């Protein structure tokens, strides 16, 4: 397998609204559409565009959200994960399984509408890493 | 000012050698040249290529290194900073100063040989952010 493009950096925030305003005023960066809920992942997300990737702002949907626990340790928010693209999510999953890398939960549909899974940070130098099938329109 | 391309994600590691081997075996990703020291920043760095950006692996050069303190809290390593490019570092510095964003130290030469500075994470949602003048060869 070959590392694909970085799709986004995931950034946890207590308030997407305040973070969007910060990115707009400091960086002249605009959100890519409105924030939307991913209830099965317990988060609300909003993408902000940079020229070659996006920042995914992630806000907890409730106290049970995994992001709520992250924000307990990092009340102002912070870097949560990185997401790299692959051509074929099933082939990528088999690859990482064969390598003995731990995968967190089942393959599921991510914020971009394509299948994703997460690799355990302990197998990648402490970096929580999302693997995402490239959107077909991008090819 | 307008957010430029993401140049790299900075990842702290206790061992660049082990991290490079991990990126190679898990992701088929190769380092962009050898690791090298940045003594005035107290770190050794090595860049690993992804198609649209790089991962900057950062290892402390000694116990006084800022990365050594990061690794005390995150012994396996982890996401340390993100780095976005700008066309003109002096104009960018003035921009952020006018906006009241705190800048950490003077503008200096970074790992790519172009001027850089760091913005305080508290002003950007907990994300330590490096601002880097684009290498001229990239234009």
PDB file of C-alpha atoms in Angstrom:
ATOM      1  CA  UNK A   1       0.000   0.000   0.000  1.00  0.00           C
ATOM      2  CA  UNK A   2       1.051   3.535  -0.714  1.00  0.00           C
ATOM      3  CA  UNK A   3       0.194   6.573   1.374  1.00  0.00           C
ATOM      4  CA  UNK A   4      -2.455   8.589  -0.463  1.00  0.00           C
ATOM      5  CA  UNK A   5      -3.106  12.292  -0.210  1.00  0.00           C
ATOM      6  CA  UNK A   6      -3.877  13.896   3.125  1.00  0.00           C
ATOM      7  CA  UNK A   7      -7.586  14.620   2.948  1.00  0.00           C
ATOM      8  CA  UNK A   8      -7.879  16.556   6.201  1.00  0.00           C
ATOM      9  CA  UNK A   9      -6.538  17.283   9.653  1.00  0.00           C
ATOM     10  CA  UNK A  10      -9.206  16.758  12.319  1.00  0.00           C
ATOM     11  CA  UNK A  11      -9.323  19.463  14.990  1.00  0.00           C
ATOM     12  CA  UNK A  12     -11.530  19.134  18.068  1.00  0.00           C
ATOM     13  CA  UNK A  13     -13.221  22.317  19.251  1.00  0.00           C
ATOM     14  CA  UNK A  14     -15.738  23.236  21.933  1.00  0.00           C
ATOM     15  CA  UNK A  15     -17.451  25.500  19.372  1.00  0.00           C
ATOM     16  CA  UNK A  16     -17.415  25.101  15.598  1.00  0.00           C
ATOM     17  CA  UNK A  17     -19.016  28.522  15.330  1.00  0.00           C
ATOM     18  CA  UNK A  18     -16.163  30.225  17.193  1.00  0.00           C
ATOM     19  CA  UNK A  19     -13.520  28.198  15.338  1.00  0.00           C
ATOM     20  CA  UNK A  20     -14.990  29.059  11.927  1.00  0.00           C
ATOM     21  CA  UNK A  21     -14.936  32.723  12.893  1.00  0.00           C
ATOM     22  CA  UNK A  22     -11.284  32.363  13.980  1.00  0.00           C
ATOM     23  CA  UNK A  23     -10.231  30.697  10.716  1.00  0.00           C
ATOM     24  CA  UNK A  24     -12.106  33.358   8.759  1.00  0.00           C
ATOM     25  CA  UNK A  25     -10.677  36.377  10.570  1.00  0.00           C
ATOM     26  CA  UNK A  26      -7.101  35.099  11.031  1.00  0.00           C
ATOM     27  CA  UNK A  27      -6.616  33.064   7.858  1.00  0.00           C
ATOM     28  CA  UNK A  28      -9.240  34.326   5.405  1.00  0.00           C
ATOM     29  CA  UNK A  29     -10.400  30.702   5.209  1.00  0.00           C
ATOM     30  CA  UNK A  30     -14.021  29.843   4.542  1.00  0.00           C
ATOM     31  CA  UNK A  31     -16.064  26.816   5.629  1.00  0.00           C
ATOM     32  CA  UNK A  32     -16.911  24.340   2.884  1.00  0.00           C
ATOM     33  CA  UNK A  33     -20.670  24.385   3.428  1.00  0.00           C
ATOM     34  CA  UNK A  34     -22.486  24.327   6.736  1.00  0.00           C
ATOM     35  CA  UNK A  35     -21.735  22.268   9.824  1.00  0.00           C
ATOM     36  CA  UNK A  36     -23.605  18.947   9.966  1.00  0.00           C
ATOM     37  CA  UNK A  37     -24.224  16.195  12.494  1.00  0.00           C
ATOM     38  CA  UNK A  38     -22.761  12.686  12.366  1.00  0.00           C
ATOM     39  CA  UNK A  39     -24.954  11.258  15.145  1.00  0.00           C
ATOM     40  CA  UNK A  40     -23.564   7.715  14.968  1.00  0.00           C
ATOM     41  CA  UNK A  41     -20.115   9.166  15.702  1.00  0.00           C
ATOM     42  CA  UNK A  42     -21.429  11.584  18.293  1.00  0.00           C
ATOM     43  CA  UNK A  43     -20.042  14.653  16.580  1.00  0.00           C
ATOM     44  CA  UNK A  44     -20.923  17.718  14.566  1.00  0.00           C
ATOM     45  CA  UNK A  45     -18.381  18.584  11.865  1.00  0.00           C
ATOM     46  CA  UNK A  46     -17.541  21.456   9.547  1.00  0.00           C
ATOM     47  CA  UNK A  47     -14.792  21.518   6.909  1.00  0.00           C
ATOM     48  CA  UNK A  48     -12.675  24.602   6.294  1.00  0.00           C
ATOM     49  CA  UNK A  49     -10.846  24.837   2.970  1.00  0.00           C
ATOM     50  CA  UNK A  50      -7.103  25.208   2.532  1.00  0.00           C
ATOM     51  CA  UNK A  51      -5.721  25.012  -1.031  1.00  0.00           C
ATOM     52  CA  UNK A  52      -4.510  21.404  -0.824  1.00  0.00           C
ATOM     53  CA  UNK A  53      -6.572  19.883   2.019  1.00  0.00           C
ATOM     54  CA  UNK A  54      -9.204  20.691   4.591  1.00  0.00           C
ATOM     55  CA  UNK A  55      -9.361  21.270   8.320  1.00  0.00           C
ATOM     56  CA  UNK A  56     -12.209  19.243   9.834  1.00  0.00           C
ATOM     57  CA  UNK A  57     -13.597  21.039  12.857  1.00  0.00           C
ATOM     58  CA  UNK A  58     -15.225  18.540  15.237  1.00  0.00           C
ATOM     59  CA  UNK A  59     -17.583  19.447  18.090  1.00  0.00           C
ATOM     60  CA  UNK A  60     -19.128  16.931  20.501  1.00  0.00           C
ATOM     61  CA  UNK A  61     -22.848  16.243  20.066  1.00  0.00           C
ATOM     62  CA  UNK A  62     -23.209  15.341  23.750  1.00  0.00           C
ATOM     63  CA  UNK A  63     -21.353  14.280  26.896  1.00  0.00           C
ATOM     64  CA  UNK A  64     -20.961  10.703  25.598  1.00  0.00           C
ATOM     65  CA  UNK A  65     -19.102  11.861  22.479  1.00  0.00           C
ATOM     66  CA  UNK A  66     -15.492  10.689  22.182  1.00  0.00           C
ATOM     67  CA  UNK A  67     -14.688  14.328  21.447  1.00  0.00           C
ATOM     68  CA  UNK A  68     -16.147  15.352  24.828  1.00  0.00           C
ATOM     69  CA  UNK A  69     -13.478  13.241  26.519  1.00  0.00           C
ATOM     70  CA  UNK A  70     -10.784  14.767  24.314  1.00  0.00           C
ATOM     71  CA  UNK A  71     -11.975  18.257  25.282  1.00  0.00           C
ATOM     72  CA  UNK A  72     -11.836  17.400  28.984  1.00  0.00           C
ATOM     73  CA  UNK A  73      -8.089  17.030  28.540  1.00  0.00           C
ATOM     74  CA  UNK A  74      -7.788  19.856  25.990  1.00  0.00           C
ATOM     75  CA  UNK A  75     -10.493  22.399  26.898  1.00  0.00           C
ATOM     76  CA  UNK A  76      -9.597  24.803  24.092  1.00  0.00           C
ATOM     77  CA  UNK A  77      -9.520  22.043  21.508  1.00  0.00           C
ATOM     78  CA  UNK A  78      -6.570  20.724  19.546  1.00  0.00           C
ATOM     79  CA  UNK A  79      -5.311  18.356  16.890  1.00  0.00           C
ATOM     80  CA  UNK A  80      -7.349  15.164  17.029  1.00  0.00           C
ATOM     81  CA  UNK A  81      -6.482  13.067  13.953  1.00  0.00           C
ATOM     82  CA  UNK A  82      -5.105  13.056  10.419  1.00  0.00           C
ATOM     83  CA  UNK A  83      -6.917  11.456   7.475  1.00  0.00           C
ATOM     84  CA  UNK A  84      -5.194   9.932   4.445  1.00  0.00           C
ATOM     85  CA  UNK A  85      -6.982   8.699   1.323  1.00  0.00           C
ATOM     86  CA  UNK A  86      -6.763   5.248  -0.263  1.00  0.00           C
ATOM     87  CA  UNK A  87      -8.252   3.998  -3.530  1.00  0.00           C
ATOM     88  CA  UNK A  88      -9.907   0.893  -2.071  1.00  0.00           C
ATOM     89  CA  UNK A  89     -10.973   0.791   1.574  1.00  0.00           C
ATOM     90  CA  UNK A  90     -11.442  -3.000   1.680  1.00  0.00           C
ATOM     91  CA  UNK A  91      -7.960  -3.629   0.288  1.00  0.00           C
ATOM     92  CA  UNK A  92      -6.515  -1.094   2.736  1.00  0.00           C
ATOM     93  CA  UNK A  93      -8.266  -2.774   5.678  1.00  0.00           C
ATOM     94  CA  UNK A  94      -6.863  -6.175   4.674  1.00  0.00           C
ATOM     95  CA  UNK A  95      -3.408  -4.629   4.294  1.00  0.00           C
ATOM     96  CA  UNK A  96      -3.381  -3.123   7.786  1.00  0.00           C
ATOM     97  CA  UNK A  97      -4.844  -6.284   9.307  1.00  0.00           C
ATOM     98  CA  UNK A  98      -2.071  -8.343   7.712  1.00  0.00           C
ATOM     99  CA  UNK A  99       0.503  -5.872   9.071  1.00  0.00           C
ATOM    100  CA  UNK A 100      -0.940  -6.324  12.563  1.00  0.00           C
ATOM    101  CA  UNK A 101      -2.010  -2.683  12.887  1.00  0.00           C
ATOM    102  CA  UNK A 102      -4.987  -2.351  15.208  1.00  0.00           C
ATOM    103  CA  UNK A 103      -8.170  -1.014  13.603  1.00  0.00           C
ATOM    104  CA  UNK A 104     -10.716   0.820  15.746  1.00  0.00           C
ATOM    105  CA  UNK A 105     -14.165  -0.566  14.978  1.00  0.00           C
ATOM    106  CA  UNK A 106     -15.829  -1.451  11.702  1.00  0.00           C
ATOM    107  CA  UNK A 107     -15.488   0.274   8.368  1.00  0.00           C
ATOM    108  CA  UNK A 108     -18.237   2.901   8.227  1.00  0.00           C
ATOM    109  CA  UNK A 109     -19.350   5.903   6.201  1.00  0.00           C
ATOM    110  CA  UNK A 110     -17.409   9.038   7.084  1.00  0.00           C
ATOM    111  CA  UNK A 111     -18.056  12.746   6.843  1.00  0.00           C
ATOM    112  CA  UNK A 112     -17.356  12.817   3.100  1.00  0.00           C
ATOM    113  CA  UNK A 113     -19.835  10.000   2.381  1.00  0.00           C
ATOM    114  CA  UNK A 114     -17.141   7.419   1.584  1.00  0.00           C
ATOM    115  CA  UNK A 115     -16.081   4.439   3.735  1.00  0.00           C
ATOM    116  CA  UNK A 116     -13.504   5.069   6.455  1.00  0.00           C
ATOM    117  CA  UNK A 117     -11.873   3.383   9.418  1.00  0.00           C
ATOM    118  CA  UNK A 118      -9.467   4.509  12.123  1.00  0.00           C
ATOM    119  CA  UNK A 119      -6.059   3.047  12.965  1.00  0.00           C
ATOM    120  CA  UNK A 120      -5.033   2.880  16.619  1.00  0.00           C
ATOM    121  CA  UNK A 121      -2.642   5.745  17.470  1.00  0.00           C
ATOM    122  CA  UNK A 122      -0.336   3.364  19.367  1.00  0.00           C
ATOM    123  CA  UNK A 123       0.599   1.678  16.091  1.00  0.00           C
ATOM    124  CA  UNK A 124       1.441   4.977  14.360  1.00  0.00           C
ATOM    125  CA  UNK A 125       3.566   6.946  16.771  1.00  0.00           C
ATOM    126  CA  UNK A 126       0.687   8.351  18.804  1.00  0.00           C
ATOM    127  CA  UNK A 127      -1.177   9.792  15.807  1.00  0.00           C
ATOM    128  CA  UNK A 128      -4.838   8.784  15.491  1.00  0.00           C
ATOM    129  CA  UNK A 129      -5.090   8.096  11.755  1.00  0.00           C
ATOM    130  CA  UNK A 130      -8.229   7.885   9.649  1.00  0.00           C
ATOM    131  CA  UNK A 131      -8.085   5.946   6.398  1.00  0.00           C
ATOM    132  CA  UNK A 132     -10.682   7.130   3.894  1.00  0.00           C
ATOM    133  CA  UNK A 133     -11.653   5.879   0.471  1.00  0.00           C
ATOM    134  CA  UNK A 134     -11.173   8.732  -2.022  1.00  0.00           C
ATOM    135  CA  UNK A 135     -14.403  10.276  -3.245  1.00  0.00           C
ATOM    136  CA  UNK A 136     -14.936   8.945  -6.780  1.00  0.00           C
ATOM    137  CA  UNK A 137     -15.636  12.428  -8.141  1.00  0.00           C
ATOM    138  CA  UNK A 138     -12.047  13.354  -7.288  1.00  0.00           C
ATOM    139  CA  UNK A 139     -10.668  10.929  -9.894  1.00  0.00           C
TER     140      UNK A 139
ATOM    141  CA  UNK B   1      -4.416  37.189   4.342  1.00  0.00           C
ATOM    142  CA  UNK B   2      -5.453  33.922   2.833  1.00  0.00           C
ATOM    143  CA  UNK B   3      -4.619  30.473   4.171  1.00  0.00           C
ATOM    144  CA  UNK B   4      -1.975  28.935   1.928  1.00  0.00           C
ATOM    145  CA  UNK B   5      -1.309  25.271   1.332  1.00  0.00           C
ATOM    146  CA  UNK B   6      -0.578  22.948   4.211  1.00  0.00           C
ATOM    147  CA  UNK B   7       3.135  22.280   3.905  1.00  0.00           C
ATOM    148  CA  UNK B   8       3.392  19.648   6.631  1.00  0.00           C
ATOM    149  CA  UNK B   9       2.021  18.143   9.793  1.00  0.00           C
ATOM    150  CA  UNK B  10       4.656  18.029  12.544  1.00  0.00           C
ATOM    151  CA  UNK B  11       4.735  14.784  14.519  1.00  0.00           C
ATOM    152  CA  UNK B  12       6.928  14.382  17.606  1.00  0.00           C
ATOM    153  CA  UNK B  13       8.608  11.015  18.041  1.00  0.00           C
ATOM    154  CA  UNK B  14      11.100   9.496  20.466  1.00  0.00           C
ATOM    155  CA  UNK B  15      12.839   7.876  17.466  1.00  0.00           C
ATOM    156  CA  UNK B  16      12.838   9.144  13.889  1.00  0.00           C
ATOM    157  CA  UNK B  17      14.446   5.871  12.870  1.00  0.00           C
ATOM    158  CA  UNK B  18      11.573   3.792  14.233  1.00  0.00           C
ATOM    159  CA  UNK B  19       8.955   6.192  12.882  1.00  0.00           C
ATOM    160  CA  UNK B  20      10.463   6.150   9.381  1.00  0.00           C
ATOM    161  CA  UNK B  21      10.392   2.364   9.466  1.00  0.00           C
ATOM    162  CA  UNK B  22       6.739   2.471  10.566  1.00  0.00           C
ATOM    163  CA  UNK B  23       5.726   4.841   7.761  1.00  0.00           C
ATOM    164  CA  UNK B  24       7.631   2.709   5.260  1.00  0.00           C
ATOM    165  CA  UNK B  25       6.172  -0.635   6.308  1.00  0.00           C
ATOM    166  CA  UNK B  26       2.606   0.493   7.012  1.00  0.00           C
ATOM    167  CA  UNK B  27       2.152   3.207   4.387  1.00  0.00           C
ATOM    168  CA  UNK B  28       4.803   2.540   1.748  1.00  0.00           C
ATOM    169  CA  UNK B  29       5.960   6.122   2.401  1.00  0.00           C
ATOM    170  CA  UNK B  30       9.598   7.093   1.997  1.00  0.00           C
ATOM    171  CA  UNK B  31      11.591   9.782   3.773  1.00  0.00           C
ATOM    172  CA  UNK B  32      12.471  12.828   1.691  1.00  0.00           C
ATOM    173  CA  UNK B  33      16.235  12.638   2.230  1.00  0.00           C
ATOM    174  CA  UNK B  34      18.003  11.924   5.509  1.00  0.00           C
ATOM    175  CA  UNK B  35      17.207  13.231   8.953  1.00  0.00           C
ATOM    176  CA  UNK B  36      19.079  16.418   9.891  1.00  0.00           C
ATOM    177  CA  UNK B  37      19.668  18.510  13.007  1.00  0.00           C
ATOM    178  CA  UNK B  38      18.221  21.951  13.668  1.00  0.00           C
ATOM    179  CA  UNK B  39      20.387  22.706  16.720  1.00  0.00           C
ATOM    180  CA  UNK B  40      18.996  26.196  17.388  1.00  0.00           C
ATOM    181  CA  UNK B  41      15.527  24.624  17.701  1.00  0.00           C
ATOM    182  CA  UNK B  42      16.828  21.664  19.679  1.00  0.00           C
ATOM    183  CA  UNK B  43      15.446  19.067  17.279  1.00  0.00           C
ATOM    184  CA  UNK B  44      16.365  16.565  14.628  1.00  0.00           C
ATOM    185  CA  UNK B  45      13.837  16.344  11.762  1.00  0.00           C
ATOM    186  CA  UNK B  46      13.029  14.106   8.844  1.00  0.00           C
ATOM    187  CA  UNK B  47      10.314  14.652   6.241  1.00  0.00           C
ATOM    188  CA  UNK B  48       8.197  11.793   4.898  1.00  0.00           C
ATOM    189  CA  UNK B  49       6.422  12.342   1.593  1.00  0.00           C
ATOM    190  CA  UNK B  50       2.676  12.078   1.035  1.00  0.00           C
ATOM    191  CA  UNK B  51       1.330  13.093  -2.387  1.00  0.00           C
ATOM    192  CA  UNK B  52       0.102  16.556  -1.365  1.00  0.00           C
ATOM    193  CA  UNK B  53       2.132  17.393   1.761  1.00  0.00           C
ATOM    194  CA  UNK B  54       4.756  15.985   4.110  1.00  0.00           C
ATOM    195  CA  UNK B  55       4.858  14.566   7.607  1.00  0.00           C
ATOM    196  CA  UNK B  56       7.690  16.189   9.578  1.00  0.00           C
ATOM    197  CA  UNK B  57       9.045  13.737  12.123  1.00  0.00           C
ATOM    198  CA  UNK B  58      10.645  15.606  15.035  1.00  0.00           C
ATOM    199  CA  UNK B  59      12.967  14.065  17.619  1.00  0.00           C
ATOM    200  CA  UNK B  60      14.494  15.945  20.560  1.00  0.00           C
ATOM    201  CA  UNK B  61      18.218  16.699  20.323  1.00  0.00           C
ATOM    202  CA  UNK B  62      18.565  16.738  24.119  1.00  0.00           C
ATOM    203  CA  UNK B  63      16.654  17.029  27.409  1.00  0.00           C
ATOM    204  CA  UNK B  64      16.269  20.817  26.974  1.00  0.00           C
ATOM    205  CA  UNK B  65      14.454  20.426  23.672  1.00  0.00           C
ATOM    206  CA  UNK B  66      10.840  21.653  23.599  1.00  0.00           C
ATOM    207  CA  UNK B  67      10.040  18.278  22.035  1.00  0.00           C
ATOM    208  CA  UNK B  68      11.466  16.503  25.108  1.00  0.00           C
ATOM    209  CA  UNK B  69       8.779  18.169  27.209  1.00  0.00           C
ATOM    210  CA  UNK B  70       6.101  17.197  24.685  1.00  0.00           C
ATOM    211  CA  UNK B  71       7.295  13.576  24.832  1.00  0.00           C
ATOM    212  CA  UNK B  72       7.125  13.550  28.626  1.00  0.00           C
ATOM    213  CA  UNK B  73       3.372  14.032  28.239  1.00  0.00           C
ATOM    214  CA  UNK B  74       3.110  11.844  25.115  1.00  0.00           C
ATOM    215  CA  UNK B  75       5.804   9.167  25.427  1.00  0.00           C
ATOM    216  CA  UNK B  76       4.938   7.482  22.130  1.00  0.00           C
ATOM    217  CA  UNK B  77       4.881  10.768  20.265  1.00  0.00           C
ATOM    218  CA  UNK B  78       1.950  12.501  18.620  1.00  0.00           C
ATOM    219  CA  UNK B  79       0.715  15.427  16.568  1.00  0.00           C
ATOM    220  CA  UNK B  80       2.757  18.499  17.464  1.00  0.00           C
ATOM    221  CA  UNK B  81       1.914  21.257  14.962  1.00  0.00           C
ATOM    222  CA  UNK B  82       0.588  22.079  11.511  1.00  0.00           C
ATOM    223  CA  UNK B  83       2.420  24.316   9.038  1.00  0.00           C
ATOM    224  CA  UNK B  84       0.729  26.504   6.419  1.00  0.00           C
ATOM    225  CA  UNK B  85       2.551  28.436   3.694  1.00  0.00           C
ATOM    226  CA  UNK B  86       2.344  32.134   2.944  1.00  0.00           C
ATOM    227  CA  UNK B  87       3.866  34.113   0.072  1.00  0.00           C
ATOM    228  CA  UNK B  88       5.491  36.783   2.225  1.00  0.00           C
ATOM    229  CA  UNK B  89       6.526  36.045   5.813  1.00  0.00           C
ATOM    230  CA  UNK B  90       6.993  39.703   6.798  1.00  0.00           C
ATOM    231  CA  UNK B  91       3.533  40.640   5.556  1.00  0.00           C
ATOM    232  CA  UNK B  92       2.073  37.618   7.342  1.00  0.00           C
ATOM    233  CA  UNK B  93       3.776  38.569  10.589  1.00  0.00           C
ATOM    234  CA  UNK B  94       2.376  42.107  10.392  1.00  0.00           C
ATOM    235  CA  UNK B  95      -1.067  40.695   9.626  1.00  0.00           C
ATOM    236  CA  UNK B  96      -1.128  38.427  12.684  1.00  0.00           C
ATOM    237  CA  UNK B  97       0.321  41.156  14.926  1.00  0.00           C
ATOM    238  CA  UNK B  98      -2.443  43.517  13.804  1.00  0.00           C
ATOM    239  CA  UNK B  99      -5.028  40.822  14.526  1.00  0.00           C
ATOM    240  CA  UNK B 100      -3.626  40.437  18.056  1.00  0.00           C
ATOM    241  CA  UNK B 101      -2.548  36.810  17.530  1.00  0.00           C
ATOM    242  CA  UNK B 102       0.405  35.938  19.738  1.00  0.00           C
ATOM    243  CA  UNK B 103       3.610  35.015  17.905  1.00  0.00           C
ATOM    244  CA  UNK B 104       6.124  32.743  19.592  1.00  0.00           C
ATOM    245  CA  UNK B 105       9.587  34.241  19.188  1.00  0.00           C
ATOM    246  CA  UNK B 106      11.283  35.876  16.238  1.00  0.00           C
ATOM    247  CA  UNK B 107      10.981  34.962  12.583  1.00  0.00           C
ATOM    248  CA  UNK B 108      13.717  32.441  11.871  1.00  0.00           C
ATOM    249  CA  UNK B 109      14.865  29.992   9.212  1.00  0.00           C
ATOM    250  CA  UNK B 110      12.915  26.740   9.327  1.00  0.00           C
ATOM    251  CA  UNK B 111      13.576  23.176   8.243  1.00  0.00           C
ATOM    252  CA  UNK B 112      12.911  24.003   4.575  1.00  0.00           C
ATOM    253  CA  UNK B 113      15.380  26.893   4.569  1.00  0.00           C
ATOM    254  CA  UNK B 114      12.707  29.592   4.353  1.00  0.00           C
ATOM    255  CA  UNK B 115      11.622  31.996   7.117  1.00  0.00           C
ATOM    256  CA  UNK B 116       9.005  30.754   9.582  1.00  0.00           C
ATOM    257  CA  UNK B 117       7.336  31.698  12.853  1.00  0.00           C
ATOM    258  CA  UNK B 118       4.902  29.975  15.188  1.00  0.00           C
ATOM    259  CA  UNK B 119       1.495  31.220  16.315  1.00  0.00           C
ATOM    260  CA  UNK B 120       0.428  30.525  19.892  1.00  0.00           C
ATOM    261  CA  UNK B 121      -1.969  27.571  20.031  1.00  0.00           C
ATOM    262  CA  UNK B 122      -4.297  29.442  22.405  1.00  0.00           C
ATOM    263  CA  UNK B 123      -5.196  31.833  19.609  1.00  0.00           C
ATOM    264  CA  UNK B 124      -6.027  29.044  17.150  1.00  0.00           C
ATOM    265  CA  UNK B 125      -8.168  26.566  19.017  1.00  0.00           C
ATOM    266  CA  UNK B 126      -5.311  24.721  20.694  1.00  0.00           C
ATOM    267  CA  UNK B 127      -3.419  24.019  17.461  1.00  0.00           C
ATOM    268  CA  UNK B 128       0.255  25.064  17.438  1.00  0.00           C
ATOM    269  CA  UNK B 129       0.540  26.595  13.963  1.00  0.00           C
ATOM    270  CA  UNK B 130       3.713  27.282  12.001  1.00  0.00           C
ATOM    271  CA  UNK B 131       3.595  29.923   9.277  1.00  0.00           C
ATOM    272  CA  UNK B 132       6.218  29.330   6.603  1.00  0.00           C
ATOM    273  CA  UNK B 133       7.219  31.347   3.561  1.00  0.00           C
ATOM    274  CA  UNK B 134       6.767  29.156   0.477  1.00  0.00           C
ATOM    275  CA  UNK B 135      10.016  27.918  -1.030  1.00  0.00           C
ATOM    276  CA  UNK B 136      10.564  30.006  -4.169  1.00  0.00           C
ATOM    277  CA  UNK B 137      11.351  26.913  -6.247  1.00  0.00           C
ATOM    278  CA  UNK B 138       7.757  25.804  -5.691  1.00  0.00           C
ATOM    279  CA  UNK B 139       6.421  28.729  -7.728  1.00  0.00           C
TER     280      UNK B 139
END
